[in-house]
XYZ file of C-alpha atoms in Angstrom:
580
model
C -27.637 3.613 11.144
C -28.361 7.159 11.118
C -25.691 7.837 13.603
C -22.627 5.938 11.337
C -24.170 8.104 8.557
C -23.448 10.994 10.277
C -19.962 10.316 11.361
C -18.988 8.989 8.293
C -20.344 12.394 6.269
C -18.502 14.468 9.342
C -15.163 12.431 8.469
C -15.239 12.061 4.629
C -14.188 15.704 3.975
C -10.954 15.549 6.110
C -10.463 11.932 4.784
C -9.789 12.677 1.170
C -7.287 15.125 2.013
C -5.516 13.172 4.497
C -5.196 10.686 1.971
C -3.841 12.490 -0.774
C -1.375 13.683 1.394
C -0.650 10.472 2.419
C -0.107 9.704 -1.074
C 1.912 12.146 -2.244
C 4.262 11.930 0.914
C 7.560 12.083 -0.693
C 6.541 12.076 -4.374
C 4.361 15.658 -4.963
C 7.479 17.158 -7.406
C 7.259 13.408 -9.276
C 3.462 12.999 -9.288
C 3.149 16.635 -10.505
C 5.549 15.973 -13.193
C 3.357 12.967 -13.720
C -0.095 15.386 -14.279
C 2.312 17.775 -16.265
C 3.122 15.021 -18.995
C -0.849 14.020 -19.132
C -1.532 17.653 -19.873
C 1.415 17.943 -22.458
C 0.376 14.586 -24.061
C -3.506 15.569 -23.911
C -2.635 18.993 -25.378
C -0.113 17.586 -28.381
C -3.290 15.621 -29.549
C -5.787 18.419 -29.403
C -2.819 20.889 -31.655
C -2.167 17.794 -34.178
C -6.090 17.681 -34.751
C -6.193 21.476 -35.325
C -2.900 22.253 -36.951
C -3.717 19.208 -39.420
C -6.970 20.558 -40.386
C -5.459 24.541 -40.306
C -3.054 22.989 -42.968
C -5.452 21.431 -44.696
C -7.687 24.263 -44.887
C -4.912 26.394 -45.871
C -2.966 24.197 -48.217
C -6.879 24.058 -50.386
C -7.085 27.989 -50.160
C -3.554 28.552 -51.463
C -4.420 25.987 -54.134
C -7.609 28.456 -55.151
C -5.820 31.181 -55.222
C -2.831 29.238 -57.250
C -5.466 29.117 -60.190
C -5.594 33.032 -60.803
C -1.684 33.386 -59.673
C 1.317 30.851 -59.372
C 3.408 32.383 -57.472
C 0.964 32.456 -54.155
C 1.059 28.597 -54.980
C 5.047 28.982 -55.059
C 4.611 31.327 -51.825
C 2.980 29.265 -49.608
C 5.340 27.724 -46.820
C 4.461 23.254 -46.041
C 7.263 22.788 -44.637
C 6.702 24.050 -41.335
C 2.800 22.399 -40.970
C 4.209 19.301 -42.118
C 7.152 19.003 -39.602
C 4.544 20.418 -36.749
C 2.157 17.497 -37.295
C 5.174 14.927 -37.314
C 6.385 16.419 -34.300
C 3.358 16.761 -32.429
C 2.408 12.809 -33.402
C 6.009 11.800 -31.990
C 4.831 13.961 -28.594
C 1.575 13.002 -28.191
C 3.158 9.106 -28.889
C 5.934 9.137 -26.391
C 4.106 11.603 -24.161
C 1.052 9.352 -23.792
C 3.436 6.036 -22.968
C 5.569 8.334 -20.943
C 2.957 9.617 -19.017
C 1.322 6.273 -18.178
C 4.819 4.836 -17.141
C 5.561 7.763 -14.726
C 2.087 7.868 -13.449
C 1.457 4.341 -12.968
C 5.085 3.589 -11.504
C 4.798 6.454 -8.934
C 1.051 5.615 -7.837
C 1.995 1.869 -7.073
C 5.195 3.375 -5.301
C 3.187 5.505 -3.257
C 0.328 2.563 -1.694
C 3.532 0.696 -1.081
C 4.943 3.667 1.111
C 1.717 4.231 2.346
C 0.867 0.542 3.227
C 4.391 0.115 5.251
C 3.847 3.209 7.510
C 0.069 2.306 8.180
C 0.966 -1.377 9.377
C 3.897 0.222 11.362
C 1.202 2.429 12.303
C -0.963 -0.039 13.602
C 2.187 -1.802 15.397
C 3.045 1.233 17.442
C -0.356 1.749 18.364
C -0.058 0.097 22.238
C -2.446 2.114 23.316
C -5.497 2.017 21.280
C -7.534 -0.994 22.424
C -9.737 -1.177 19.702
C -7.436 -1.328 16.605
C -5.310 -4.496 18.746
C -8.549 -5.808 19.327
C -9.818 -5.796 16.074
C -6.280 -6.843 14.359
C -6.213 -10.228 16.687
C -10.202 -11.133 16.254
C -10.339 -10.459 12.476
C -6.236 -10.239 11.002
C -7.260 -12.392 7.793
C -10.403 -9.967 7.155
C -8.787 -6.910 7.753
C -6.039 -7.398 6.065
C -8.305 -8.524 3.157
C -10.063 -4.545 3.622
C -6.491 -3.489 3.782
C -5.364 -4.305 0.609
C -8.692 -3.757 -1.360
C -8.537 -0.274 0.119
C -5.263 0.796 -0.722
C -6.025 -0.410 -4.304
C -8.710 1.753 -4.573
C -7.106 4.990 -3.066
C -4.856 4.725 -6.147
C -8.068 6.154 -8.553
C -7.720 9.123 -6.107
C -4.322 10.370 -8.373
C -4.156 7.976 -11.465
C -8.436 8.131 -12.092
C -9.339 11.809 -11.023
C -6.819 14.336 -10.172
C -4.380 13.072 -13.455
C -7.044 13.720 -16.145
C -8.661 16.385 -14.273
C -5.784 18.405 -14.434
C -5.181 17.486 -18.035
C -8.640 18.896 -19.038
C -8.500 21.396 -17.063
C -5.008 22.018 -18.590
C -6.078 22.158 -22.397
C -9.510 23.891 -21.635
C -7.055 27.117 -20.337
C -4.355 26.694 -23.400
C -8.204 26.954 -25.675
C -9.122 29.639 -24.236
C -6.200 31.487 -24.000
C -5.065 31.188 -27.376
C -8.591 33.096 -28.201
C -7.699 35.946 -26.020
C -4.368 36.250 -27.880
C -6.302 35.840 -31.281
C -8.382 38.830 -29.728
C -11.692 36.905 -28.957
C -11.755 37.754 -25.304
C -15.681 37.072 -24.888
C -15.432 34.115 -26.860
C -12.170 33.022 -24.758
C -14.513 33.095 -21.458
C -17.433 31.185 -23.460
C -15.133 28.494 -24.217
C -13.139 28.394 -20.950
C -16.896 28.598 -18.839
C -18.496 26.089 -21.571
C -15.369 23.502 -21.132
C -15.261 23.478 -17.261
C -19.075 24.126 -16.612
C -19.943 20.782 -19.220
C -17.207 18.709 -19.107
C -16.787 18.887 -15.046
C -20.120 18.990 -14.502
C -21.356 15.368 -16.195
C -18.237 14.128 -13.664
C -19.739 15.386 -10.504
C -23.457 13.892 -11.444
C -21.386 10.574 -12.197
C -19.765 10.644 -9.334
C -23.207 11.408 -6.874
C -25.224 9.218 -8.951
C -22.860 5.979 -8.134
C -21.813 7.057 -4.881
C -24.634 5.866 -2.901
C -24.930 2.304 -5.005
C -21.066 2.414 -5.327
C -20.815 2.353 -1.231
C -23.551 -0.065 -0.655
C -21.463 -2.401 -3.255
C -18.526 -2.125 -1.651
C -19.847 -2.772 1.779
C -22.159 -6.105 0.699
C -19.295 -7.070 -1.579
C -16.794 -7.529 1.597
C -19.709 -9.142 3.555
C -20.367 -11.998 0.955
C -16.527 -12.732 0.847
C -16.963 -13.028 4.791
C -19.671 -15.217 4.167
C -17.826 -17.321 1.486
C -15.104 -17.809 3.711
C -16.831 -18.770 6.880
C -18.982 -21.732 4.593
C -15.558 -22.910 3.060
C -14.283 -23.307 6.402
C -17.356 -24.486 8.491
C -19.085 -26.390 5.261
C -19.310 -29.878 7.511
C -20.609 -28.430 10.593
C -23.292 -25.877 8.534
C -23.973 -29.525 6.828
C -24.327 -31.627 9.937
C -26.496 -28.407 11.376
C -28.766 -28.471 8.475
C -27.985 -25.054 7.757
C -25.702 -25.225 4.624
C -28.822 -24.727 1.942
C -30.146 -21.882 3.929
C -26.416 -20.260 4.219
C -25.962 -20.753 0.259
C -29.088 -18.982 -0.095
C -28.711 -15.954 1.748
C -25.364 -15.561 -0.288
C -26.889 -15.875 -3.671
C -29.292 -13.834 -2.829
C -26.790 -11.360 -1.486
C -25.218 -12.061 -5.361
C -28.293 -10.680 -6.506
C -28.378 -7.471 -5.226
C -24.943 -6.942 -5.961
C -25.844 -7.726 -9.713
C -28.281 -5.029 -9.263
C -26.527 -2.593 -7.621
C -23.747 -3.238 -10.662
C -26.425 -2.513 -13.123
C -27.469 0.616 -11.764
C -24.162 1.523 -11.768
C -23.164 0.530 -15.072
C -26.434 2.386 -16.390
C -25.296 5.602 -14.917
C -22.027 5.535 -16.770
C -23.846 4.988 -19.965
C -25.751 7.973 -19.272
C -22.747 10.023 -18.198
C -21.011 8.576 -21.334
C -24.294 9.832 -23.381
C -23.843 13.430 -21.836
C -20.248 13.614 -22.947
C -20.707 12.885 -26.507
C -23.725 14.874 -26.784
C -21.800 17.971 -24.792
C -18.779 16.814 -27.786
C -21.447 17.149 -30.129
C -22.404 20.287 -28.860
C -19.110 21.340 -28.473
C -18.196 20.874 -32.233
C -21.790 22.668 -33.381
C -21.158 25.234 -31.752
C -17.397 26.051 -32.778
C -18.768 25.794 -35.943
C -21.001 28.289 -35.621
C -18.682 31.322 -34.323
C -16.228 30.471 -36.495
C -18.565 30.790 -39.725
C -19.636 33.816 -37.790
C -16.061 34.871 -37.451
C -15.182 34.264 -40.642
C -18.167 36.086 -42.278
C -17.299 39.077 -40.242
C -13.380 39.020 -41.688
C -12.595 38.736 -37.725
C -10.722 35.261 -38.410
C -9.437 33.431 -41.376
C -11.282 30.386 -42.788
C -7.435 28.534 -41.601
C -7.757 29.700 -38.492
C -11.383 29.098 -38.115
C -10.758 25.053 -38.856
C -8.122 24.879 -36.048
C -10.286 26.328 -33.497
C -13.376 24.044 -34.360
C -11.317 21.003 -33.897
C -9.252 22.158 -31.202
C -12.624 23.294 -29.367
C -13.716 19.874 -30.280
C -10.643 18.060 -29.281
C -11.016 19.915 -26.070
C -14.167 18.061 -24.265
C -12.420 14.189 -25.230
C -9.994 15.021 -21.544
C -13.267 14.998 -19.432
C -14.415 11.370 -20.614
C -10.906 10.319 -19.115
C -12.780 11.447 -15.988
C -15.475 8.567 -15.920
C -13.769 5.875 -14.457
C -12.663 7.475 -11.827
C -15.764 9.409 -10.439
C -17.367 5.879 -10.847
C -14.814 5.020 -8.374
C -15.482 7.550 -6.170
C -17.527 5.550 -3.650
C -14.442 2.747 -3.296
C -12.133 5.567 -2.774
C -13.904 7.647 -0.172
C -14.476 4.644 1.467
C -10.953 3.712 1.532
C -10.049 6.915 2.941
C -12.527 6.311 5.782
C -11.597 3.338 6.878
C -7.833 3.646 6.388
C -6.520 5.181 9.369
C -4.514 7.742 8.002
C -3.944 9.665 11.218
C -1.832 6.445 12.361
C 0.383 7.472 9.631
C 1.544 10.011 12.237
C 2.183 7.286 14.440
C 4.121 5.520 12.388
C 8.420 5.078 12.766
C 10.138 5.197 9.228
C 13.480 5.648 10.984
C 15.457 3.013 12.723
C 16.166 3.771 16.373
C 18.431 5.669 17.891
C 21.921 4.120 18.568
C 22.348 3.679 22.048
C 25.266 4.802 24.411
C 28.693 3.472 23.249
C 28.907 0.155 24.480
C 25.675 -0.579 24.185
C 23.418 -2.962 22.193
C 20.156 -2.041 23.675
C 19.086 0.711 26.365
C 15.780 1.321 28.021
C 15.008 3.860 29.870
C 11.598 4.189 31.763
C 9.419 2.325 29.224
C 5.938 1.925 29.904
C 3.556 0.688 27.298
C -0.467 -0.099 28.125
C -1.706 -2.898 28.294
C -4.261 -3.685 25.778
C -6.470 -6.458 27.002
C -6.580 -9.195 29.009
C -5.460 -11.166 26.688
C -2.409 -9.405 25.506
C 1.136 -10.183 26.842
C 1.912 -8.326 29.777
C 2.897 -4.270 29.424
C 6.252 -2.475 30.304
C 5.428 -0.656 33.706
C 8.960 1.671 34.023
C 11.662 -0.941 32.890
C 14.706 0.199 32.518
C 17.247 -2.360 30.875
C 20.810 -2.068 29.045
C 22.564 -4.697 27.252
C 25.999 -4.329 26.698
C 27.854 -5.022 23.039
C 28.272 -8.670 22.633
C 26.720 -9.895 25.324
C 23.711 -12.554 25.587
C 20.863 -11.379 28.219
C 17.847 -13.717 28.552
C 14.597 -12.518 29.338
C 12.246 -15.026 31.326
C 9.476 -15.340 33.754
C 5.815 -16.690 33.287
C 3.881 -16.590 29.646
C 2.389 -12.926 30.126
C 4.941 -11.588 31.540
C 6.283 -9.399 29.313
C 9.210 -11.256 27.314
C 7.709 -10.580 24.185
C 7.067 -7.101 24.907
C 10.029 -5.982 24.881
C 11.295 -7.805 22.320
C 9.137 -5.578 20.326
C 10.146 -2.861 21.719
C 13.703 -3.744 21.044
C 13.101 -4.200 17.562
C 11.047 -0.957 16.843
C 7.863 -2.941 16.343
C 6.209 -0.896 19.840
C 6.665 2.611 20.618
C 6.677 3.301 24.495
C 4.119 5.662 25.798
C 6.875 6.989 28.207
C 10.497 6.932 28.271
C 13.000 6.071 25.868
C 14.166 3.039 23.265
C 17.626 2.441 21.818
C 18.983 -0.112 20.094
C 21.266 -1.350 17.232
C 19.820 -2.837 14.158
C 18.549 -6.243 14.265
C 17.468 -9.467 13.149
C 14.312 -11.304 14.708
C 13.741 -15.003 15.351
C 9.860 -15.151 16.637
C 7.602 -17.712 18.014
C 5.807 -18.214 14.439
C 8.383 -18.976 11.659
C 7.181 -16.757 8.569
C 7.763 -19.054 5.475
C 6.824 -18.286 1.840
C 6.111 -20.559 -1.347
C 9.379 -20.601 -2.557
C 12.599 -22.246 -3.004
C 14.533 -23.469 0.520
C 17.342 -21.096 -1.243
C 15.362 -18.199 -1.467
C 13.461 -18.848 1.989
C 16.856 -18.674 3.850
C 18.532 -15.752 1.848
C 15.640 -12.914 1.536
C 18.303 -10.279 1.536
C 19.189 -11.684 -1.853
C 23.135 -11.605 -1.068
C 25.361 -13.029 -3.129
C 26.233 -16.238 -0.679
C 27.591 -19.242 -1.778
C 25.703 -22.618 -1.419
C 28.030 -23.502 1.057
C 27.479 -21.083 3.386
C 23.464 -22.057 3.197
C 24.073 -25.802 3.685
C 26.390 -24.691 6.644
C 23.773 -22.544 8.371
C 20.810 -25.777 7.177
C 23.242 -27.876 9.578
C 23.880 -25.617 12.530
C 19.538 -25.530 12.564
C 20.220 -29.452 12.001
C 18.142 -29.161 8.288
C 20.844 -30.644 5.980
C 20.003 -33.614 5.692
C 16.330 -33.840 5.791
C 16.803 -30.473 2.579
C 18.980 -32.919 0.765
C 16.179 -35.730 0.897
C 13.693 -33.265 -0.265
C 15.593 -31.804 -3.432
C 18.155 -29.316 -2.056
C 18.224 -25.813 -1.377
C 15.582 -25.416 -4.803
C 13.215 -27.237 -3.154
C 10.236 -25.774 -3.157
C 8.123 -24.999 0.143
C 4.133 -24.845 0.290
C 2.555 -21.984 1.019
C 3.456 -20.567 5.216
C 6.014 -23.539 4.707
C 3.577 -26.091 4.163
C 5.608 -29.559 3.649
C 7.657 -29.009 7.262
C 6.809 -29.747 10.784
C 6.213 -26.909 13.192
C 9.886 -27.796 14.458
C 11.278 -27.990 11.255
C 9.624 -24.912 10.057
C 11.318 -22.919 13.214
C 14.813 -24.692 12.278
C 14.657 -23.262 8.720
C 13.661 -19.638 10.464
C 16.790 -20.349 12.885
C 19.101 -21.140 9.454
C 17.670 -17.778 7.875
C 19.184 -15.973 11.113
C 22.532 -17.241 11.022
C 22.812 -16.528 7.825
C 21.431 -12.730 8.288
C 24.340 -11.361 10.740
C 23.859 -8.258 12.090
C 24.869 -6.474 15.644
C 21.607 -7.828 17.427
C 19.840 -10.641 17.784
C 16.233 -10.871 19.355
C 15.313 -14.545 19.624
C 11.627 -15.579 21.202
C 12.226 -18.815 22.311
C 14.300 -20.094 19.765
C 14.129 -23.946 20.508
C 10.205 -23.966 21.025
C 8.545 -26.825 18.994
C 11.818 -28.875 19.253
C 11.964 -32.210 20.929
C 14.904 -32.408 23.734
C 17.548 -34.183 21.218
C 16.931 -31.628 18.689
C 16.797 -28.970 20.678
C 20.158 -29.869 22.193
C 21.551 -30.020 18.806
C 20.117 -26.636 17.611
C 21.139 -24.723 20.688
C 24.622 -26.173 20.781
C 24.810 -24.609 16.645
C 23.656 -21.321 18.222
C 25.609 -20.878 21.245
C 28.799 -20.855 19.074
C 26.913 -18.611 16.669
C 26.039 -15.900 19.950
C 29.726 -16.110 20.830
C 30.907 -12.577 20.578
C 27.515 -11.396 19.519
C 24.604 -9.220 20.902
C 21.591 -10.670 21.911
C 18.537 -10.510 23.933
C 16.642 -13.784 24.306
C 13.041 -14.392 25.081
C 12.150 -17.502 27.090
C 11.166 -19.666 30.156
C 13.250 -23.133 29.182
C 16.320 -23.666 30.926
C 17.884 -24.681 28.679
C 17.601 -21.583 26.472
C 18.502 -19.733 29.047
C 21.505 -20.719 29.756
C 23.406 -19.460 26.568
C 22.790 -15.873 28.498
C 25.577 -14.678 30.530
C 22.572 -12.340 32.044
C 19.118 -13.575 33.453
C 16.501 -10.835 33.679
C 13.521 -12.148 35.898
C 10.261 -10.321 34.814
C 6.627 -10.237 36.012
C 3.446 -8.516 35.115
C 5.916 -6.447 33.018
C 8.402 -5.121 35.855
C 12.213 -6.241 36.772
C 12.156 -8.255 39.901
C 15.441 -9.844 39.326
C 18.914 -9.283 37.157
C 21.290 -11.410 37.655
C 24.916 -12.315 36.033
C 26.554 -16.225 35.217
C 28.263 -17.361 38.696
C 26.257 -15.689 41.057
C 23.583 -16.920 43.723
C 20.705 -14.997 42.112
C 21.559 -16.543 38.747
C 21.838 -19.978 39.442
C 18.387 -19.634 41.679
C 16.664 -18.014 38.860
C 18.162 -20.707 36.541
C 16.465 -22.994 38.466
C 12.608 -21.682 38.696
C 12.614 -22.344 34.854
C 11.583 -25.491 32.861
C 13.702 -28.362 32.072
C 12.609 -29.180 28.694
């Protein structure tokens, strides 16, 4: 235990940083002008408290001195005040919703930019064992930690460094209006008081969680581990007698999370206690050296209203603070466990073209292999497919098909040589549905295509009829595309591709899951489809593999054969494969 502790303290300082970097990738001259319009709005409320009571203030003393002379009375300019505090409401207003549009819309922008380049991240990753290892044992929980994490990095901008630099912000306009009013050791009092107080109840809230905060966190994700394994192992814990003892160690892990909540919730009490007692202070005090001021003739009794409620209006920024220091521990975690250096890893940019006439060129790729479980690695293949023509890859499961597939499609970075390849399209060996309409399941580009274009791409997958029995193309699909077979499901996935276009197509077995008559009737659809089109097929079925006018022969992730339609070598290979 002590030896996590110590990597994780050795880590956490480079972590934050690396995350708001990560954040602001992209978006610093937005995300500033984000903090800018909190400071602006923040500052138009603390000048509409103190102008309104400088007017007031003023507006009674003219009225005094009306009594001994009218024309002071008649002197005495509300115009001005009176347009000021209409103004300033209309800023602080639109500034407020302003800011919390820009800063809101530009932090959920940013975990989206940061959550695509840390999965490509992970993707291009070949060569570190332990984050392929972990992704295949435990995908459902990590991605779980994945998500939770990036929604609590977002406190990092839109909890702390927002009103931080808001407070911060109006504590300097304070104090530097009382230099210009002449106050200069009254300016630092203010500026020291402000900072010192208002900053310094936010870093005690922020230590005082952090340890409970983390601990939360950490039991929090374990008891939704444990939920999940006695939803899906609740007859077997039964028939093992073990299903009372299970519910009890999670309600008893409940129970110290209800603690660990109260502790936390009692320490922002407290830290909201300090703040209105420092606001308190604040305003007692600003009192006092402006009565003192005043009494000296050093500042009007006008001027000496405005700077009490300014001064007073100036500690409310820090409670905007509270929230996000009791965040802190979620966030620092986040940045832990994140991976941000992967970030580095990660390819934003489509591949290169390749040479002219080419679809797809490899030159020298190797990639590790992972595990022993893993398909097989590239060891040196070099491999180019020519513009609209079909080249099948095949050999034995594990042989490296699907490898470089992926690398193909920009999913795998090589650890040596080179990857090019036009854009393309993917079919894979599991369909990705969603719970939506048929129509929307087949178009996710969100073209404009007619319905008759879908129905003709349902029917070259062989779907039409069976989407017509179940409602049409609104039909809606479970969740993964619960409702359809396995073979159906890959048929629907097929229809999606036709529809897509594109110069390249990378297809992983494309029939798999199909019985032979459907099969037959799918691949016929899709060898008229590949005429005249780019494409690099995955497979070990014959009967894929003859839509290639190329046969490349892999194993353990090397060449051993390439060979073109008509020749000895391809009709041999043609014949090591399956039949069905």
């Amino acid at each position: 235990m002590s030896a996590t502790n110590t990597t994780n303290s050795t880590r956490t300082p480079r972590a934050m940083p690396l995350l708001l970097a990560a954040l602001c990738q992209g978006r610093r001259g937005v995300m500033a002008a984000g903090a800018l319009l909190a400071s602006a709005a923040t500052l138009a409320g603390a000048l509409l408290l103190g102008i309104s009571g400088w007017f007031i203030t003023a507006t009674a003393a003219a009225g005094f001195v009306a009594a001994g002379a009218g024309a002071a009375a008649i002197a005495f300019d509300v115009f001005t005040p009176a347009a000021s505090i209409r103004l300033l409401a209309l800023l602080r207003t639109f500034g407020r919703y302003g800011e919390r549009l820009l800063t809101h819309s530009v932090a959920l922008h940013a975990l989206v930019g940061v959550r695509e380049r840390l999965l490509r991240g992970f993707a291009a990753r070949a060569d570190d064992e332990r984050a392929a290892r972990e992704w295949r044992l435990q995908p459902a929980r990590l991605l779980l930690r994945l998500t939770r994490d990036l929604d609590a990095a977002e406190a990092l901008y839109l909890r702390l460094l927002v009103p931080a630099m808001a407070a911060l912000f109006s504590a300097l306009v304070i104090s530097g209006w009382l230099l210009w009013q002449g106050h200069a050791l009254l300016a630092l009092a203010a500026l020291a008081w402000l900072v010192s107080g208002g900053f310094g109840v936010a870093i005690w809230l922020l230590r005082a969680t952090a340890p409970a905060g983390l601990s939360l966190s950490r039991h929090a994700e374990h008891m939704r581990q444990q939920a999940l394994d006695i939803a899906g192992a609740q007859a077997e814990l039964a028939m093992a007698g073990r299903l009372d003892a299970t519910l009890a160690a999670v309600q008893t892990r409940e129970v110290h999370l209800a603690r660990l909540e109260e502790g936390i919730q009692a320490r922002d009490a407290l830290a909201g206690a300090l703040w209105q007692a420092l606001h308190s202070l604040t305003l007692a005090a600003a009192t006092l050296c402006a009565a003192y001021l005043v009494l000296r003739c050093s500042m009007s009794a006008a001027t000496a209203a405005f700077f009490v409620l300014i001064a007073m209006a100036g500690m409310e920024p820090f409670t905007a603070l509270r929230r996000g220091a009791s965040q802190w521990a979620a966030t620092e975690l986040a940045a832990r466990r994140l991976r941000l250096p992967l970030l580095a890893q990660a390819h934003e940019a489509p591949l290169p073209l390749p040479d002219a006439g080419l679809a797809v060129q490899l030159q020298g790729v190797r990639t590790r292999r992972t595990d022993r479980l893993d398909a097989a690695a590239a060891e040196g293949i070099s491999l180019e497919v020519p513009r609209g023509d079909c080249v099948a890859l095949v050999g034995a499961s594990g042989s490296g098909k699907s490898t470089l597939l992926a690398l193909a499609a920009g999913l795998l970075a090589p650890t040596h040589g080179s990857v090019r390849a036009l854009p393309s399209f993917a079919l894979t060996q599991q369909a990705v549905l969603f719970a939506d309409s048929v129509r929307a399941n087949l178009n996710l580009q969100q073209r404009n295509v007619p319905d008759e274009q879908l129905w003709a791409a349902l029917r070259t997958a062989g779907l039409d009829d069976l989407m017509r029995e179940r409602g049409g193309l609104d039909a809606l699909l479970g969740e993964g595309g619960t409702g359809l077979s396995r073979g159906q499901q890959r048929r629907l996935a097929l229809a999606r591709l036709l529809l897509a276009g594109g110069e390249l197509w990378l297809l992983d077995e494309p029939s798999d899951g199909l019985d032979a008559v459907t099969a037959a009737d799918v691949l016929g659809g899709l060898s008229d489809a590949l005429h005249g089109r780019s494409a690099l097929i995955a497979t070990h079925l014959r009967r894929e593999a003859v839509l290639a006018n190329q046969l490349v022969l892999l194993e353990r992730g090397r060449i051993t054969a390439h060979a073109a339609r008509g020749s000895t070598d391809y009709e041999r290979i043609l014949a090591q494969l399956r039949d069905d």
